[in-house]
C-alpha cells in the first residue's frame, strides 16, 4: 500500500498547486459533501418536494453513514495529513501541501464517508427527479440530466477530499462505488409508515450493537482510538480536531435521526396537504430552525454528555421538518386565510 499512498500524496500536492486559487470552492464542496449536510440540508429540501423521497434521504443517510463507520473500523485506512509524517518516507523531500480547517477528521480514512454518503443520498434525489421528469416529459435526454449532475457532484466531492488531505484517491473511489450501490438498494426499502416501535428498536439496536462491536474489537487487542491519536498528533492546529468528527458522533447522529424519524411519523398531524407556497415557507422556516439547532454549543467534557446531547440534537431534526413547522406554524396560517369571512360583521 505504500506505493498507493505515496502516489496519492503527490496527486494531492499537484492538485493543491494547480487549483489553489479555487480553495474556497473546494472547501464549500467538501462541506456540501459532509454527511451532516444530508440531514440538515438535503433532507428538508427533498421532504418538501416529495415526502417519500425526504424520508428515504434520511433513512439512506443514517444507514450509509453507520455502515461507513463499521467499514472504517474494519479497514483501518490511513489519512494523508497524518500518513505524511508517520510513514517516514518524506524526510529528504517533503511534499508542498497544506492543511485546512476541514482536514483533521479523527476517524480512519477508508472508505471516504463524504463520498459514500453523498453517493447514497444523492442517488435517492436524482433517481426520484429523473423518474419525475420522464413521466412529465417522456424525454430521455431531460430525465438523464440529473444523473449527469450526480456524476459531476461525486467527482467534485472526491476531488475536494483529496485537495484538503482528508482522503487518498482510492478511498474516494471506494466510497463512491459503495455509496452508489447502497443508494440503489436502500432506496427500495424505505420504512415509510412503520410503527414507532420499529424505529425505536432499530435505533437502539444499532447503537448497542455498535458499542458491543467496539468492545469486542478492543477485547481482541484492536485499538480503535489509533486514528484519533494520529489526528491530534499531526493536525496543524489543535482547534481543527473536533469531537463532532469522531466516529461516535457519527453513530449518535445516525441513531438519533432514525429515532427522530419514527417519532415524527408517529406524531405527524394528518389530514392536510400543503400546496407549493406553504411548502416553500415550511422549507425556509425549517432551514432556519435547523441552522440554529446545528449551532447550539455542546459541552465537550464529559464526552458521554456530549454524545448524549448530540443524539438528542438529531432526534429533534425530523421533528422540526416533519411536525413542528408544517403542523404547528404553516398549516394554521393557511387555514386562517382559507376561512370564509362572516357576512354579519360590519
mmCIF file of N, CA, C and O in Angstrom, residues 152-226:
data_model
loop_
_atom_site.group_PDB
_atom_site.id
_atom_site.type_symbol
_atom_site.label_atom_id
_atom_site.label_comp_id
_atom_site.label_asym_id
_atom_site.label_seq_id
_atom_site.Cartn_x
_atom_site.Cartn_y
_atom_site.Cartn_z
ATOM 1 N N UNK A 152 -21.123 14.520 -11.762
ATOM 2 C CA UNK A 152 -20.309 15.729 -11.561
ATOM 3 C C UNK A 152 -20.138 16.014 -10.073
ATOM 4 O O UNK A 152 -19.041 16.351 -9.605
ATOM 5 N N UNK A 153 -21.214 15.850 -9.299
ATOM 6 C CA UNK A 153 -21.136 16.106 -7.867
ATOM 7 C C UNK A 153 -20.195 15.125 -7.174
ATOM 8 O O UNK A 153 -19.378 15.526 -6.331
ATOM 9 N N UNK A 154 -20.292 13.843 -7.529
ATOM 10 C CA UNK A 154 -19.413 12.853 -6.911
ATOM 11 C C UNK A 154 -17.947 13.141 -7.215
ATOM 12 O O UNK A 154 -17.088 13.038 -6.334
ATOM 13 N N UNK A 155 -17.667 13.519 -8.453
ATOM 14 C CA UNK A 155 -16.291 13.848 -8.828
ATOM 15 C C UNK A 155 -15.808 15.069 -8.054
ATOM 16 O O UNK A 155 -14.678 15.090 -7.534
ATOM 17 N N UNK A 156 -16.653 16.081 -7.944
ATOM 18 C CA UNK A 156 -16.265 17.300 -7.239
ATOM 19 C C UNK A 156 -16.018 17.037 -5.754
ATOM 20 O O UNK A 156 -15.025 17.520 -5.183
ATOM 21 N N UNK A 157 -16.892 16.270 -5.121
ATOM 22 C CA UNK A 157 -16.704 15.949 -3.699
ATOM 23 C C UNK A 157 -15.424 15.143 -3.512
ATOM 24 O O UNK A 157 -14.641 15.388 -2.578
ATOM 25 N N UNK A 158 -15.182 14.181 -4.398
ATOM 26 C CA UNK A 158 -13.964 13.378 -4.307
ATOM 27 C C UNK A 158 -12.710 14.219 -4.434
ATOM 28 O O UNK A 158 -11.757 14.074 -3.656
ATOM 29 N N UNK A 159 -12.691 15.120 -5.415
ATOM 30 C CA UNK A 159 -11.529 15.990 -5.597
ATOM 31 C C UNK A 159 -11.323 16.883 -4.375
ATOM 32 O O UNK A 159 -10.189 17.102 -3.936
ATOM 33 N N UNK A 160 -12.415 17.387 -3.817
ATOM 34 C CA UNK A 160 -12.288 18.263 -2.646
ATOM 35 C C UNK A 160 -11.669 17.529 -1.458
ATOM 36 O O UNK A 160 -10.886 18.111 -0.698
ATOM 37 N N UNK A 161 -11.989 16.248 -1.309
ATOM 38 C CA UNK A 161 -11.441 15.471 -0.186
ATOM 39 C C UNK A 161 -9.951 15.202 -0.380
ATOM 40 O O UNK A 161 -9.185 15.179 0.583
ATOM 41 N N UNK A 162 -9.549 14.984 -1.632
ATOM 42 C CA UNK A 162 -8.123 14.811 -1.920
ATOM 43 C C UNK A 162 -7.387 16.134 -1.741
ATOM 44 O O UNK A 162 -6.288 16.179 -1.188
ATOM 45 N N UNK A 163 -8.001 17.218 -2.182
ATOM 46 C CA UNK A 163 -7.398 18.550 -2.111
ATOM 47 C C UNK A 163 -7.051 18.941 -0.677
ATOM 48 O O UNK A 163 -5.982 19.503 -0.413
ATOM 49 N N UNK A 164 -7.950 18.646 0.278
ATOM 50 C CA UNK A 164 -7.714 19.086 1.658
ATOM 51 C C UNK A 164 -6.933 18.056 2.482
ATOM 52 O O UNK A 164 -6.779 18.211 3.696
ATOM 53 N N UNK A 165 -6.454 16.995 1.842
ATOM 54 C CA UNK A 165 -5.650 15.940 2.502
ATOM 55 C C UNK A 165 -6.454 15.089 3.474
ATOM 56 O O UNK A 165 -5.890 14.521 4.415
ATOM 57 N N UNK A 166 -7.747 14.998 3.263
ATOM 58 C CA UNK A 166 -8.570 14.168 4.142
ATOM 59 C C UNK A 166 -8.610 12.713 3.682
ATOM 60 O O UNK A 166 -8.807 11.811 4.501
ATOM 61 N N UNK A 167 -8.411 12.473 2.368
ATOM 62 C CA UNK A 167 -8.502 11.117 1.835
ATOM 63 C C UNK A 167 -7.530 10.912 0.681
ATOM 64 O O UNK A 167 -7.143 11.864 -0.008
ATOM 65 N N UNK A 168 -7.183 9.646 0.479
ATOM 66 C CA UNK A 168 -6.446 9.241 -0.705
ATOM 67 C C UNK A 168 -7.441 8.955 -1.841
ATOM 68 O O UNK A 168 -8.614 8.651 -1.579
ATOM 69 N N UNK A 169 -6.988 9.020 -3.104
ATOM 70 C CA UNK A 169 -7.908 8.799 -4.232
ATOM 71 C C UNK A 169 -8.647 7.470 -4.181
ATOM 72 O O UNK A 169 -9.846 7.407 -4.475
ATOM 73 N N UNK A 170 -7.961 6.384 -3.807
ATOM 74 C CA UNK A 170 -8.634 5.081 -3.815
ATOM 75 C C UNK A 170 -9.733 5.007 -2.759
ATOM 76 O O UNK A 170 -10.722 4.289 -2.926
ATOM 77 N N UNK A 171 -9.595 5.778 -1.664
ATOM 78 C CA UNK A 171 -10.628 5.805 -0.631
ATOM 79 C C UNK A 171 -11.880 6.516 -1.127
ATOM 80 O O UNK A 171 -13.008 6.120 -0.811
ATOM 81 N N UNK A 172 -11.675 7.558 -1.922
ATOM 82 C CA UNK A 172 -12.796 8.291 -2.501
ATOM 83 C C UNK A 172 -13.540 7.416 -3.511
ATOM 84 O O UNK A 172 -14.775 7.373 -3.533
ATOM 85 N N UNK A 173 -12.784 6.717 -4.343
ATOM 86 C CA UNK A 173 -13.402 5.837 -5.346
ATOM 87 C C UNK A 173 -14.186 4.721 -4.662
ATOM 88 O O UNK A 173 -15.327 4.415 -5.047
ATOM 89 N N UNK A 174 -13.600 4.115 -3.637
ATOM 90 C CA UNK A 174 -14.282 3.042 -2.910
ATOM 91 C C UNK A 174 -15.560 3.550 -2.254
ATOM 92 O O UNK A 174 -16.608 2.877 -2.282
ATOM 93 N N UNK A 175 -15.493 4.743 -1.664
ATOM 94 C CA UNK A 175 -16.676 5.314 -1.028
ATOM 95 C C UNK A 175 -17.776 5.614 -2.028
ATOM 96 O O UNK A 175 -18.965 5.361 -1.765
ATOM 97 N N UNK A 176 -17.404 6.149 -3.188
ATOM 98 C CA UNK A 176 -18.403 6.496 -4.206
ATOM 99 C C UNK A 176 -19.112 5.251 -4.740
ATOM 100 O O UNK A 176 -20.342 5.233 -4.875
ATOM 101 N N UNK A 177 -18.349 4.211 -5.034
ATOM 102 C CA UNK A 177 -18.947 2.973 -5.564
ATOM 103 C C UNK A 177 -19.854 2.319 -4.519
ATOM 104 O O UNK A 177 -20.982 1.910 -4.812
ATOM 105 N N UNK A 178 -19.365 2.247 -3.279
ATOM 106 C CA UNK A 178 -20.166 1.640 -2.210
ATOM 107 C C UNK A 178 -21.440 2.430 -1.959
ATOM 108 O O UNK A 178 -22.524 1.863 -1.788
ATOM 109 N N UNK A 179 -21.319 3.764 -1.931
ATOM 110 C CA UNK A 179 -22.495 4.602 -1.710
ATOM 111 C C UNK A 179 -23.509 4.476 -2.825
ATOM 112 O O UNK A 179 -24.728 4.451 -2.576
ATOM 113 N N UNK A 180 -23.037 4.383 -4.063
ATOM 114 C CA UNK A 180 -23.939 4.214 -5.200
ATOM 115 C C UNK A 180 -24.751 2.923 -5.064
ATOM 116 O O UNK A 180 -25.971 2.909 -5.258
ATOM 117 N N UNK A 181 -24.078 1.845 -4.688
ATOM 118 C CA UNK A 181 -24.771 0.553 -4.515
ATOM 119 C C UNK A 181 -25.770 0.643 -3.365
ATOM 120 O O UNK A 181 -26.918 0.185 -3.477
ATOM 121 N N UNK A 182 -25.349 1.242 -2.260
ATOM 122 C CA UNK A 182 -26.251 1.382 -1.118
ATOM 123 C C UNK A 182 -27.466 2.241 -1.457
ATOM 124 O O UNK A 182 -28.583 1.949 -1.026
ATOM 125 N N UNK A 183 -27.238 3.311 -2.222
ATOM 126 C CA UNK A 183 -28.353 4.163 -2.604
ATOM 127 C C UNK A 183 -29.401 3.402 -3.386
ATOM 128 O O UNK A 183 -30.608 3.547 -3.147
ATOM 129 N N UNK A 184 -28.956 2.570 -4.329
ATOM 130 C CA UNK A 184 -29.908 1.785 -5.127
ATOM 131 C C UNK A 184 -30.653 0.775 -4.263
ATOM 132 O O UNK A 184 -31.863 0.586 -4.412
ATOM 133 N N UNK A 185 -29.943 0.121 -3.351
ATOM 134 C CA UNK A 185 -30.559 -0.941 -2.534
ATOM 135 C C UNK A 185 -31.477 -0.354 -1.468
ATOM 136 O O UNK A 185 -32.637 -0.771 -1.321
ATOM 137 N N UNK A 186 -30.984 0.623 -0.717
ATOM 138 C CA UNK A 186 -31.747 1.144 0.411
ATOM 139 C C UNK A 186 -32.954 1.971 -0.016
ATOM 140 O O UNK A 186 -33.962 2.014 0.693
ATOM 141 N N UNK A 187 -32.858 2.659 -1.166
ATOM 142 C CA UNK A 187 -33.978 3.489 -1.610
ATOM 143 C C UNK A 187 -35.203 2.657 -1.971
ATOM 144 O O UNK A 187 -36.315 3.193 -2.049
ATOM 145 N N UNK A 188 -35.014 1.359 -2.174
ATOM 146 C CA UNK A 188 -36.152 0.479 -2.467
ATOM 147 C C UNK A 188 -36.770 -0.102 -1.202
ATOM 148 O O UNK A 188 -37.792 -0.788 -1.281
ATOM 149 N N UNK A 189 -36.153 0.149 -0.068
ATOM 150 C CA UNK A 189 -36.631 -0.422 1.187
ATOM 151 C C UNK A 189 -36.764 0.680 2.230
ATOM 152 O O UNK A 189 -36.148 0.653 3.291
ATOM 153 N N UNK A 190 -37.579 1.659 1.920
ATOM 154 C CA UNK A 190 -37.775 2.806 2.816
ATOM 155 C C UNK A 190 -38.876 2.471 3.812
ATOM 156 O O UNK A 190 -39.995 2.122 3.411
ATOM 157 N N UNK A 191 -38.603 2.574 5.109
ATOM 158 C CA UNK A 191 -39.615 2.200 6.115
ATOM 159 C C UNK A 191 -40.620 3.313 6.371
ATOM 160 O O UNK A 191 -40.831 3.750 7.503
ATOM 161 N N UNK A 192 -41.251 3.791 5.328
ATOM 162 C CA UNK A 192 -42.241 4.848 5.480
ATOM 163 C C UNK A 192 -43.513 4.264 6.094
ATOM 164 O O UNK A 192 -44.025 3.238 5.653
ATOM 165 N N UNK A 193 -44.013 4.921 7.128
ATOM 166 C CA UNK A 193 -45.233 4.477 7.773
ATOM 167 C C UNK A 193 -45.056 3.343 8.767
ATOM 168 O O UNK A 193 -46.048 2.836 9.311
ATOM 169 N N UNK A 194 -43.821 2.934 9.023
ATOM 170 C CA UNK A 194 -43.592 1.874 10.007
ATOM 171 C C UNK A 194 -43.925 2.385 11.406
ATOM 172 O O UNK A 194 -43.787 3.575 11.691
ATOM 173 N N UNK A 195 -44.320 1.512 12.332
ATOM 174 C CA UNK A 195 -44.652 1.954 13.695
ATOM 175 C C UNK A 195 -43.427 2.457 14.441
ATOM 176 O O UNK A 195 -42.279 2.142 14.098
ATOM 177 N N UNK A 196 -43.688 3.256 15.467
ATOM 178 C CA UNK A 196 -42.613 3.846 16.266
ATOM 179 C C UNK A 196 -41.723 2.770 16.872
ATOM 180 O O UNK A 196 -40.493 2.957 16.975
ATOM 181 N N UNK A 197 -42.309 1.634 17.264
ATOM 182 C CA UNK A 197 -41.530 0.562 17.874
ATOM 183 C C UNK A 197 -40.434 0.080 16.939
ATOM 184 O O UNK A 197 -39.335 -0.267 17.392
ATOM 185 N N UNK A 198 -40.709 0.049 15.636
ATOM 186 C CA UNK A 198 -39.702 -0.375 14.667
ATOM 187 C C UNK A 198 -38.491 0.546 14.717
ATOM 188 O O UNK A 198 -37.340 0.089 14.790
ATOM 189 N N UNK A 199 -38.719 1.854 14.671
ATOM 190 C CA UNK A 199 -37.618 2.813 14.660
ATOM 191 C C UNK A 199 -36.891 2.836 16.002
ATOM 192 O O UNK A 199 -35.664 2.958 16.046
ATOM 193 N N UNK A 200 -37.640 2.720 17.092
ATOM 194 C CA UNK A 200 -37.008 2.684 18.413
ATOM 195 C C UNK A 200 -36.098 1.461 18.530
ATOM 196 O O UNK A 200 -34.938 1.577 18.946
ATOM 197 N N UNK A 201 -36.615 0.310 18.140
ATOM 198 C CA UNK A 201 -35.832 -0.922 18.221
ATOM 199 C C UNK A 201 -34.627 -0.862 17.293
ATOM 200 O O UNK A 201 -33.524 -1.279 17.649
ATOM 201 N N UNK A 202 -34.840 -0.327 16.080
ATOM 202 C CA UNK A 202 -33.755 -0.250 15.100
ATOM 203 C C UNK A 202 -32.653 0.689 15.590
ATOM 204 O O UNK A 202 -31.461 0.372 15.511
ATOM 205 N N UNK A 203 -33.061 1.846 16.101
ATOM 206 C CA UNK A 203 -32.088 2.836 16.572
ATOM 207 C C UNK A 203 -31.288 2.306 17.755
ATOM 208 O O UNK A 203 -30.047 2.359 17.755
ATOM 209 N N UNK A 204 -31.969 1.789 18.748
ATOM 210 C CA UNK A 204 -31.278 1.278 19.937
ATOM 211 C C UNK A 204 -30.454 0.042 19.579
ATOM 212 O O UNK A 204 -29.353 -0.169 20.100
ATOM 213 N N UNK A 205 -30.986 -0.775 18.656
ATOM 214 C CA UNK A 205 -30.233 -1.953 18.228
ATOM 215 C C UNK A 205 -28.921 -1.578 17.547
ATOM 216 O O UNK A 205 -27.883 -2.185 17.810
ATOM 217 N N UNK A 206 -28.972 -0.574 16.657
ATOM 218 C CA UNK A 206 -27.741 -0.108 16.018
ATOM 219 C C UNK A 206 -26.754 0.437 17.042
ATOM 220 O O UNK A 206 -25.553 0.151 16.978
ATOM 221 N N UNK A 207 -27.265 1.203 17.981
ATOM 222 C CA UNK A 207 -26.402 1.816 18.993
ATOM 223 C C UNK A 207 -25.735 0.755 19.858
ATOM 224 O O UNK A 207 -24.500 0.730 20.005
ATOM 225 N N UNK A 208 -26.540 -0.148 20.410
ATOM 226 C CA UNK A 208 -25.980 -1.176 21.286
ATOM 227 C C UNK A 208 -25.111 -2.160 20.512
ATOM 228 O O UNK A 208 -24.059 -2.590 20.999
ATOM 229 N N UNK A 209 -25.542 -2.521 19.307
ATOM 230 C CA UNK A 209 -24.748 -3.444 18.504
ATOM 231 C C UNK A 209 -23.385 -2.879 18.157
ATOM 232 O O UNK A 209 -22.372 -3.591 18.194
ATOM 233 N N UNK A 210 -23.330 -1.584 17.845
ATOM 234 C CA UNK A 210 -22.052 -0.956 17.507
ATOM 235 C C UNK A 210 -21.161 -0.847 18.738
ATOM 236 O O UNK A 210 -19.942 -1.055 18.651
ATOM 237 N N UNK A 211 -21.764 -0.524 19.874
ATOM 238 C CA UNK A 211 -20.975 -0.460 21.110
ATOM 239 C C UNK A 211 -20.416 -1.839 21.464
ATOM 240 O O UNK A 211 -19.269 -1.953 21.931
ATOM 241 N N UNK A 212 -21.213 -2.895 21.248
ATOM 242 C CA UNK A 212 -20.724 -4.247 21.508
ATOM 243 C C UNK A 212 -19.604 -4.623 20.544
ATOM 244 O O UNK A 212 -18.624 -5.264 20.934
ATOM 245 N N UNK A 213 -19.735 -4.219 19.272
ATOM 246 C CA UNK A 213 -18.669 -4.463 18.296
ATOM 247 C C UNK A 213 -17.396 -3.749 18.720
ATOM 248 O O UNK A 213 -16.295 -4.326 18.665
ATOM 249 N N UNK A 214 -17.528 -2.518 19.161
ATOM 250 C CA UNK A 214 -16.372 -1.739 19.622
ATOM 251 C C UNK A 214 -15.701 -2.424 20.803
ATOM 252 O O UNK A 214 -14.467 -2.584 20.845
ATOM 253 N N UNK A 215 -16.522 -2.865 21.785
ATOM 254 C CA UNK A 215 -15.970 -3.532 22.962
ATOM 255 C C UNK A 215 -15.313 -4.858 22.579
ATOM 256 O O UNK A 215 -14.250 -5.212 23.109
ATOM 257 N N UNK A 216 -15.932 -5.595 21.652
ATOM 258 C CA UNK A 216 -15.370 -6.863 21.231
ATOM 259 C C UNK A 216 -14.028 -6.704 20.534
ATOM 260 O O UNK A 216 -13.085 -7.467 20.790
ATOM 261 N N UNK A 217 -13.917 -5.708 19.667
ATOM 262 C CA UNK A 217 -12.652 -5.460 18.981
ATOM 263 C C UNK A 217 -11.564 -5.032 19.967
ATOM 264 O O UNK A 217 -10.399 -5.418 19.823
ATOM 265 N N UNK A 218 -11.957 -4.275 20.961
ATOM 266 C CA UNK A 218 -10.980 -3.879 21.975
ATOM 267 C C UNK A 218 -10.513 -5.079 22.792
ATOM 268 O O UNK A 218 -9.331 -5.170 23.161
ATOM 269 N N UNK A 219 -11.430 -6.008 23.067
ATOM 270 C CA UNK A 219 -11.049 -7.219 23.790
ATOM 271 C C UNK A 219 -10.064 -8.064 22.988
ATOM 272 O O UNK A 219 -9.242 -8.791 23.564
ATOM 273 N N UNK A 220 -10.129 -7.957 21.682
ATOM 274 C CA UNK A 220 -9.192 -8.681 20.819
ATOM 275 C C UNK A 220 -7.858 -7.956 20.681
ATOM 276 O O UNK A 220 -6.967 -8.411 19.957
ATOM 277 N N UNK A 221 -7.739 -6.829 21.384
ATOM 278 C CA UNK A 221 -6.486 -6.085 21.349
ATOM 279 C C UNK A 221 -6.383 -5.075 20.228
ATOM 280 O O UNK A 221 -5.292 -4.562 19.942
ATOM 281 N N UNK A 222 -7.498 -4.775 19.582
ATOM 282 C CA UNK A 222 -7.505 -3.799 18.486
ATOM 283 C C UNK A 222 -7.826 -2.423 19.056
ATOM 284 O O UNK A 222 -8.901 -2.207 19.616
ATOM 285 N N UNK A 223 -6.905 -1.487 18.913
ATOM 286 C CA UNK A 223 -7.074 -0.134 19.439
ATOM 287 C C UNK A 223 -7.815 0.715 18.410
ATOM 288 O O UNK A 223 -7.236 1.149 17.408
ATOM 289 N N UNK A 224 -9.097 0.963 18.642
ATOM 290 C CA UNK A 224 -9.898 1.716 17.701
ATOM 291 C C UNK A 224 -9.725 3.219 17.846
ATOM 292 O O UNK A 224 -10.292 3.991 17.072
ATOM 293 N N UNK A 225 -8.949 3.641 18.837
ATOM 294 C CA UNK A 225 -8.689 5.076 19.006
ATOM 295 C C UNK A 225 -7.385 5.499 18.339
ATOM 296 O O UNK A 225 -6.959 6.645 18.495
ATOM 297 N N UNK A 226 -6.771 4.592 17.579
ATOM 298 C CA UNK A 226 -5.481 4.901 16.967
ATOM 299 C C UNK A 226 -5.552 6.105 16.035
ATOM 300 O O UNK A 226 -4.640 6.931 15.995
#
